[in-house]
Amino acid sequence: MAGAAFGDGGDGKRAHLYEYRITGYFIFACIVAALGGSLFGYDLGVSGGVTSMDDFLKEFFPEVLRRKQAHLKETDYCKYDNQVLTLFTSSLYFAALVSTFAASHVTRNKGRRASILVGSVSFFMGGIVNAFAKNIAMLIIGRVLLGFGIGFGNQAVPLYLSEMAPAKIRGAVNQLFQLATCLGILIANFINYGTNKIHPWGWRLSLGLATVPATFMFVGGLFLPETPNSLVEQGKLEEGRRVLEKVRGTKNVDAEFADLVDASTAAQAIKHPFRNLLKRKNRPQLIIGALGIPAFQQLTGNNSILFYAPVIFQSLGFGSGAALYSSTITSGALVVATLISMALVDKFGRRAFFLEASAEMIICNVAVAVTLALEFGQGVVLPKGIGVFLVIVIFIFVLAYGRSWGPLGWLVPSELFPLETRSAGQSMVVCVNMIFTALIAQCFLASLCHLRYGIFLLFAGLIVIMATFIFFLLPETKQVPIEEIHFLFENHWFWKRYVCSDDDKKPGQEL
């Protein structure tokens, strides 16, 4: 969709003149691009299952395996507390946050498609290295390569989908990324459930199958069209218009193309897009889109469940097979939730989904904490009924997250930035997201050990803060063309004091 910055060369609001039809070409482009989410999802789903497999632990973390089997007179909360083991998960996200800055350069100068292709190659290589790993160093190197792939993919795919989509269905189209992520998680859990029975190399198969979605993404990416926005930004005006006509299914694209050219003119004048992000007029996008939402998406605690669901369930007394089965149920909830969100988010809006789901997530976290505080003791296996209750509560929690903070954490930031700061802004989104993802991955098992059930109360308190942030600071963006979202901030009770003033001429008004 067009990303013009009105007031920077546009001649007014032209979005009502836009025309489009849903074409096969458009559907193909969006499905192929969304495969980038499957890379992220497969790794989210597969890593937690692998780290709970006895064969994997025996080869790389024998101390953790002994602790798991003997309990060593310590609470089950601490069974998996090993920083090198958690580094296996978190190293990928540290690598992703570093690579996203390189991805920003590629995305802006070479196009969104180029970043998608680079990401698929790096992810493929990481899957190969991990599958044949002989020591911890090889494991970490493989994870770093996977992280580079995710950094490029997560930088480019949400932008690609938002730029290709008409405004009225942008929410649903952008959430194809989240749907692919959730399907990747679900498939990974099924694979882990099967490979857990293959001794002693089942875990290698789980890690090596990461090459499959990477291959599909690369082959599909070779036939993927570049977004009209990116082509215009690169000065390829004729090609940009041709692709726009093909994607929209009509020759009548004069208004949208004019906005693209205006946006490109503004973008070309920006030599330092990261520095431009810090300007006063871009502060709402920076605080909401690049800092607040991507950080809060991880602080919900959901990814802790996705990373370590098998580990958590085993820590709470479930057997190995039951743990993997239970985590498969929770990942299935993500797929269902994403389909709900895709169907309804453009009707009910982003704010409603954020706020309603946050209330559910708070209740679920408190319910888990209270149940564990009352029922879970040192070396005591939870009664079957309590175990089933915990699975149901976690299922409801994931269902709430999967239609709110999960997909909207990528959708809303991708909507907010004008073209001149879009690639830089998305890099910040991915960077902040990956910083908090890595920190959660690295710290969760230690926190579970020391805070015990209190970790769930901590997440509940954080979600209260997040919901307050959304209620007061995020304007509703549903069905608003990207090129007009700037006007939402001009009319917002808080943000208008920033965007309605010229920070270059009035530096003394900084707040």
PDB file of C-alpha atoms in Angstrom, residues 79-237:
ATOM      1  CA  LYS A  79      15.287 -28.613  36.756  1.00  0.00           C
ATOM      2  CA  TYR A  80      16.353 -26.899  33.518  1.00  0.00           C
ATOM      3  CA  ASP A  81      18.149 -23.863  34.953  1.00  0.00           C
ATOM      4  CA  ASN A  82      21.303 -23.862  32.818  1.00  0.00           C
ATOM      5  CA  GLN A  83      22.552 -20.700  31.119  1.00  0.00           C
ATOM      6  CA  VAL A  84      24.397 -22.521  28.332  1.00  0.00           C
ATOM      7  CA  LEU A  85      21.246 -24.488  27.552  1.00  0.00           C
ATOM      8  CA  THR A  86      19.215 -21.294  27.340  1.00  0.00           C
ATOM      9  CA  LEU A  87      21.970 -19.734  25.204  1.00  0.00           C
ATOM     10  CA  PHE A  88      21.091 -22.428  22.629  1.00  0.00           C
ATOM     11  CA  THR A  89      17.705 -20.691  22.304  1.00  0.00           C
ATOM     12  CA  SER A  90      18.631 -17.051  22.897  1.00  0.00           C
ATOM     13  CA  SER A  91      21.750 -16.910  20.671  1.00  0.00           C
ATOM     14  CA  LEU A  92      19.478 -16.956  17.626  1.00  0.00           C
ATOM     15  CA  TYR A  93      17.706 -13.802  18.731  1.00  0.00           C
ATOM     16  CA  PHE A  94      20.897 -11.951  19.628  1.00  0.00           C
ATOM     17  CA  ALA A  95      22.108 -12.713  16.085  1.00  0.00           C
ATOM     18  CA  ALA A  96      18.781 -11.559  14.629  1.00  0.00           C
ATOM     19  CA  LEU A  97      18.951  -8.175  16.341  1.00  0.00           C
ATOM     20  CA  VAL A  98      22.458  -7.582  14.960  1.00  0.00           C
ATOM     21  CA  SER A  99      21.556  -8.653  11.430  1.00  0.00           C
ATOM     22  CA  THR A 100      18.476  -6.450  11.213  1.00  0.00           C
ATOM     23  CA  PHE A 101      20.634  -3.350  10.656  1.00  0.00           C
ATOM     24  CA  ALA A 102      22.266  -4.979   7.632  1.00  0.00           C
ATOM     25  CA  ALA A 103      18.789  -6.046   6.577  1.00  0.00           C
ATOM     26  CA  SER A 104      17.599  -2.425   6.734  1.00  0.00           C
ATOM     27  CA  HIS A 105      20.290  -1.377   4.256  1.00  0.00           C
ATOM     28  CA  VAL A 106      19.436  -4.235   1.888  1.00  0.00           C
ATOM     29  CA  THR A 107      15.689  -3.648   2.220  1.00  0.00           C
ATOM     30  CA  ARG A 108      15.946   0.045   1.461  1.00  0.00           C
ATOM     31  CA  ASN A 109      18.537  -0.079  -1.332  1.00  0.00           C
ATOM     32  CA  LYS A 110      18.016  -3.486  -2.936  1.00  0.00           C
ATOM     33  CA  GLY A 111      14.366  -4.105  -2.104  1.00  0.00           C
ATOM     34  CA  ARG A 112      12.191  -6.190   0.186  1.00  0.00           C
ATOM     35  CA  ARG A 113      12.549  -9.255  -2.053  1.00  0.00           C
ATOM     36  CA  ALA A 114      16.349  -9.230  -1.748  1.00  0.00           C
ATOM     37  CA  SER A 115      16.143  -9.361   2.056  1.00  0.00           C
ATOM     38  CA  ILE A 116      13.689 -12.264   1.867  1.00  0.00           C
ATOM     39  CA  LEU A 117      16.099 -14.234  -0.356  1.00  0.00           C
ATOM     40  CA  VAL A 118      19.129 -13.514   1.857  1.00  0.00           C
ATOM     41  CA  GLY A 119      17.158 -14.575   4.924  1.00  0.00           C
ATOM     42  CA  SER A 120      16.124 -17.898   3.389  1.00  0.00           C
ATOM     43  CA  VAL A 121      19.721 -18.791   2.414  1.00  0.00           C
ATOM     44  CA  SER A 122      21.083 -17.994   5.883  1.00  0.00           C
ATOM     45  CA  PHE A 123      18.304 -19.967   7.586  1.00  0.00           C
ATOM     46  CA  PHE A 124      18.971 -22.969   5.330  1.00  0.00           C
ATOM     47  CA  MET A 125      22.669 -22.952   6.247  1.00  0.00           C
ATOM     48  CA  GLY A 126      21.849 -22.722   9.953  1.00  0.00           C
ATOM     49  CA  GLY A 127      19.556 -25.743   9.738  1.00  0.00           C
ATOM     50  CA  ILE A 128      22.312 -27.806   8.095  1.00  0.00           C
ATOM     51  CA  VAL A 129      24.947 -26.837  10.702  1.00  0.00           C
ATOM     52  CA  ASN A 130      22.619 -27.630  13.615  1.00  0.00           C
ATOM     53  CA  ALA A 131      21.578 -30.988  12.166  1.00  0.00           C
ATOM     54  CA  PHE A 132      25.219 -32.131  11.991  1.00  0.00           C
ATOM     55  CA  ALA A 133      26.436 -30.430  15.184  1.00  0.00           C
ATOM     56  CA  LYS A 134      29.110 -32.342  17.094  1.00  0.00           C
ATOM     57  CA  ASN A 135      29.652 -29.878  19.940  1.00  0.00           C
ATOM     58  CA  ILE A 136      28.090 -26.848  21.592  1.00  0.00           C
ATOM     59  CA  ALA A 137      30.137 -24.457  19.442  1.00  0.00           C
ATOM     60  CA  MET A 138      28.603 -25.896  16.254  1.00  0.00           C
ATOM     61  CA  LEU A 139      25.157 -25.638  17.828  1.00  0.00           C
ATOM     62  CA  ILE A 140      25.651 -21.954  18.580  1.00  0.00           C
ATOM     63  CA  ILE A 141      27.107 -21.231  15.095  1.00  0.00           C
ATOM     64  CA  GLY A 142      24.051 -22.856  13.547  1.00  0.00           C
ATOM     65  CA  ARG A 143      21.763 -20.815  15.758  1.00  0.00           C
ATOM     66  CA  VAL A 144      23.560 -17.616  14.752  1.00  0.00           C
ATOM     67  CA  LEU A 145      23.020 -18.407  11.063  1.00  0.00           C
ATOM     68  CA  LEU A 146      19.354 -19.082  11.778  1.00  0.00           C
ATOM     69  CA  GLY A 147      19.234 -15.749  13.607  1.00  0.00           C
ATOM     70  CA  PHE A 148      20.635 -13.884  10.609  1.00  0.00           C
ATOM     71  CA  GLY A 149      17.911 -15.469   8.495  1.00  0.00           C
ATOM     72  CA  ILE A 150      15.188 -14.431  10.911  1.00  0.00           C
ATOM     73  CA  GLY A 151      16.609 -10.900  11.176  1.00  0.00           C
ATOM     74  CA  PHE A 152      16.326 -10.426   7.408  1.00  0.00           C
ATOM     75  CA  GLY A 153      12.975 -12.181   7.092  1.00  0.00           C
ATOM     76  CA  ASN A 154      11.271 -10.384   9.977  1.00  0.00           C
ATOM     77  CA  GLN A 155      12.588  -7.064   8.698  1.00  0.00           C
ATOM     78  CA  ALA A 156      11.276  -7.482   5.168  1.00  0.00           C
ATOM     79  CA  VAL A 157       8.131  -9.625   5.286  1.00  0.00           C
ATOM     80  CA  PRO A 158       5.814  -7.402   7.397  1.00  0.00           C
ATOM     81  CA  LEU A 159       6.822  -4.415   5.256  1.00  0.00           C
ATOM     82  CA  TYR A 160       6.237  -6.368   2.068  1.00  0.00           C
ATOM     83  CA  LEU A 161       2.760  -7.474   3.097  1.00  0.00           C
ATOM     84  CA  SER A 162       1.682  -4.040   4.337  1.00  0.00           C
ATOM     85  CA  GLU A 163       2.913  -2.344   1.170  1.00  0.00           C
ATOM     86  CA  MET A 164       1.224  -4.854  -1.143  1.00  0.00           C
ATOM     87  CA  ALA A 165      -2.142  -4.821   0.640  1.00  0.00           C
ATOM     88  CA  PRO A 166      -5.077  -2.455  -0.010  1.00  0.00           C
ATOM     89  CA  ALA A 167      -5.975  -0.488   3.132  1.00  0.00           C
ATOM     90  CA  LYS A 168      -9.339  -2.170   3.710  1.00  0.00           C
ATOM     91  CA  ILE A 169      -7.801  -5.632   4.061  1.00  0.00           C
ATOM     92  CA  ARG A 170      -4.299  -4.682   5.215  1.00  0.00           C
ATOM     93  CA  GLY A 171      -4.821  -6.154   8.680  1.00  0.00           C
ATOM     94  CA  ALA A 172      -5.818  -9.557   7.356  1.00  0.00           C
ATOM     95  CA  VAL A 173      -3.074  -9.620   4.709  1.00  0.00           C
ATOM     96  CA  ASN A 174      -0.334  -8.582   7.124  1.00  0.00           C
ATOM     97  CA  GLN A 175      -1.414 -11.310   9.520  1.00  0.00           C
ATOM     98  CA  LEU A 176      -0.489 -13.934   6.963  1.00  0.00           C
ATOM     99  CA  PHE A 177       2.966 -13.465   8.498  1.00  0.00           C
ATOM    100  CA  GLN A 178       1.622 -14.399  11.932  1.00  0.00           C
ATOM    101  CA  LEU A 179      -0.430 -17.262  10.497  1.00  0.00           C
ATOM    102  CA  ALA A 180       2.670 -18.717   8.851  1.00  0.00           C
ATOM    103  CA  THR A 181       4.557 -18.248  12.125  1.00  0.00           C
ATOM    104  CA  CYS A 182       1.869 -20.120  14.067  1.00  0.00           C
ATOM    105  CA  LEU A 183       1.671 -22.914  11.519  1.00  0.00           C
ATOM    106  CA  GLY A 184       5.457 -23.218  11.736  1.00  0.00           C
ATOM    107  CA  ILE A 185       5.198 -23.570  15.517  1.00  0.00           C
ATOM    108  CA  LEU A 186       2.425 -26.172  15.246  1.00  0.00           C
ATOM    109  CA  ILE A 187       4.266 -28.244  12.631  1.00  0.00           C
ATOM    110  CA  ALA A 188       7.460 -28.087  14.690  1.00  0.00           C
ATOM    111  CA  ASN A 189       5.620 -29.456  17.722  1.00  0.00           C
ATOM    112  CA  PHE A 190       4.200 -32.355  15.719  1.00  0.00           C
ATOM    113  CA  ILE A 191       7.672 -33.080  14.356  1.00  0.00           C
ATOM    114  CA  ASN A 192       9.162 -33.000  17.856  1.00  0.00           C
ATOM    115  CA  TYR A 193       6.445 -35.360  19.056  1.00  0.00           C
ATOM    116  CA  GLY A 194       7.493 -37.833  16.364  1.00  0.00           C
ATOM    117  CA  THR A 195      11.270 -37.402  16.468  1.00  0.00           C
ATOM    118  CA  ASN A 196      11.293 -37.751  20.265  1.00  0.00           C
ATOM    119  CA  LYS A 197      10.667 -41.460  19.626  1.00  0.00           C
ATOM    120  CA  ILE A 198      13.638 -41.811  17.243  1.00  0.00           C
ATOM    121  CA  HIS A 199      16.760 -42.632  19.240  1.00  0.00           C
ATOM    122  CA  PRO A 200      19.393 -41.301  19.423  1.00  0.00           C
ATOM    123  CA  TRP A 201      19.258 -38.869  16.484  1.00  0.00           C
ATOM    124  CA  GLY A 202      15.644 -37.690  16.411  1.00  0.00           C
ATOM    125  CA  TRP A 203      16.629 -34.227  17.614  1.00  0.00           C
ATOM    126  CA  ARG A 204      18.938 -33.849  14.586  1.00  0.00           C
ATOM    127  CA  LEU A 205      15.987 -34.472  12.281  1.00  0.00           C
ATOM    128  CA  SER A 206      13.952 -31.806  14.113  1.00  0.00           C
ATOM    129  CA  LEU A 207      16.687 -29.213  13.671  1.00  0.00           C
ATOM    130  CA  GLY A 208      17.569 -30.235  10.118  1.00  0.00           C
ATOM    131  CA  LEU A 209      13.997 -29.949   8.829  1.00  0.00           C
ATOM    132  CA  ALA A 210      14.361 -26.172   9.229  1.00  0.00           C
ATOM    133  CA  THR A 211      15.828 -26.362   5.719  1.00  0.00           C
ATOM    134  CA  VAL A 212      12.406 -27.232   4.259  1.00  0.00           C
ATOM    135  CA  PRO A 213      10.599 -23.890   4.843  1.00  0.00           C
ATOM    136  CA  ALA A 214      13.828 -22.067   3.925  1.00  0.00           C
ATOM    137  CA  THR A 215      13.913 -23.880   0.577  1.00  0.00           C
ATOM    138  CA  PHE A 216      10.272 -23.086  -0.174  1.00  0.00           C
ATOM    139  CA  MET A 217      10.857 -19.448   0.706  1.00  0.00           C
ATOM    140  CA  PHE A 218      13.944 -19.145  -1.495  1.00  0.00           C
ATOM    141  CA  VAL A 219      12.419 -20.848  -4.554  1.00  0.00           C
ATOM    142  CA  GLY A 220       9.202 -18.870  -4.209  1.00  0.00           C
ATOM    143  CA  GLY A 221      11.182 -15.687  -3.635  1.00  0.00           C
ATOM    144  CA  LEU A 222      12.865 -16.053  -7.030  1.00  0.00           C
ATOM    145  CA  PHE A 223       9.444 -15.491  -8.625  1.00  0.00           C
ATOM    146  CA  LEU A 224       8.303 -12.856  -6.143  1.00  0.00           C
ATOM    147  CA  PRO A 225       7.561  -9.346  -7.457  1.00  0.00           C
ATOM    148  CA  GLU A 226       9.136  -6.391  -5.691  1.00  0.00           C
ATOM    149  CA  THR A 227       6.671  -4.031  -4.006  1.00  0.00           C
ATOM    150  CA  PRO A 228       5.668  -0.966  -6.045  1.00  0.00           C
ATOM    151  CA  ASN A 229       6.776   1.195  -3.096  1.00  0.00           C
ATOM    152  CA  SER A 230      10.286  -0.220  -3.182  1.00  0.00           C
ATOM    153  CA  LEU A 231      10.567   0.011  -6.981  1.00  0.00           C
ATOM    154  CA  VAL A 232       9.555   3.676  -6.931  1.00  0.00           C
ATOM    155  CA  GLU A 233      11.958   4.275  -4.033  1.00  0.00           C
ATOM    156  CA  GLN A 234      14.750   2.791  -6.208  1.00  0.00           C
ATOM    157  CA  GLY A 235      13.825   5.109  -9.107  1.00  0.00           C
ATOM    158  CA  LYS A 236      12.220   2.354 -11.232  1.00  0.00           C
ATOM    159  CA  LEU A 237       9.019   4.301 -11.874  1.00  0.00           C
TER     160      LEU A 237
END
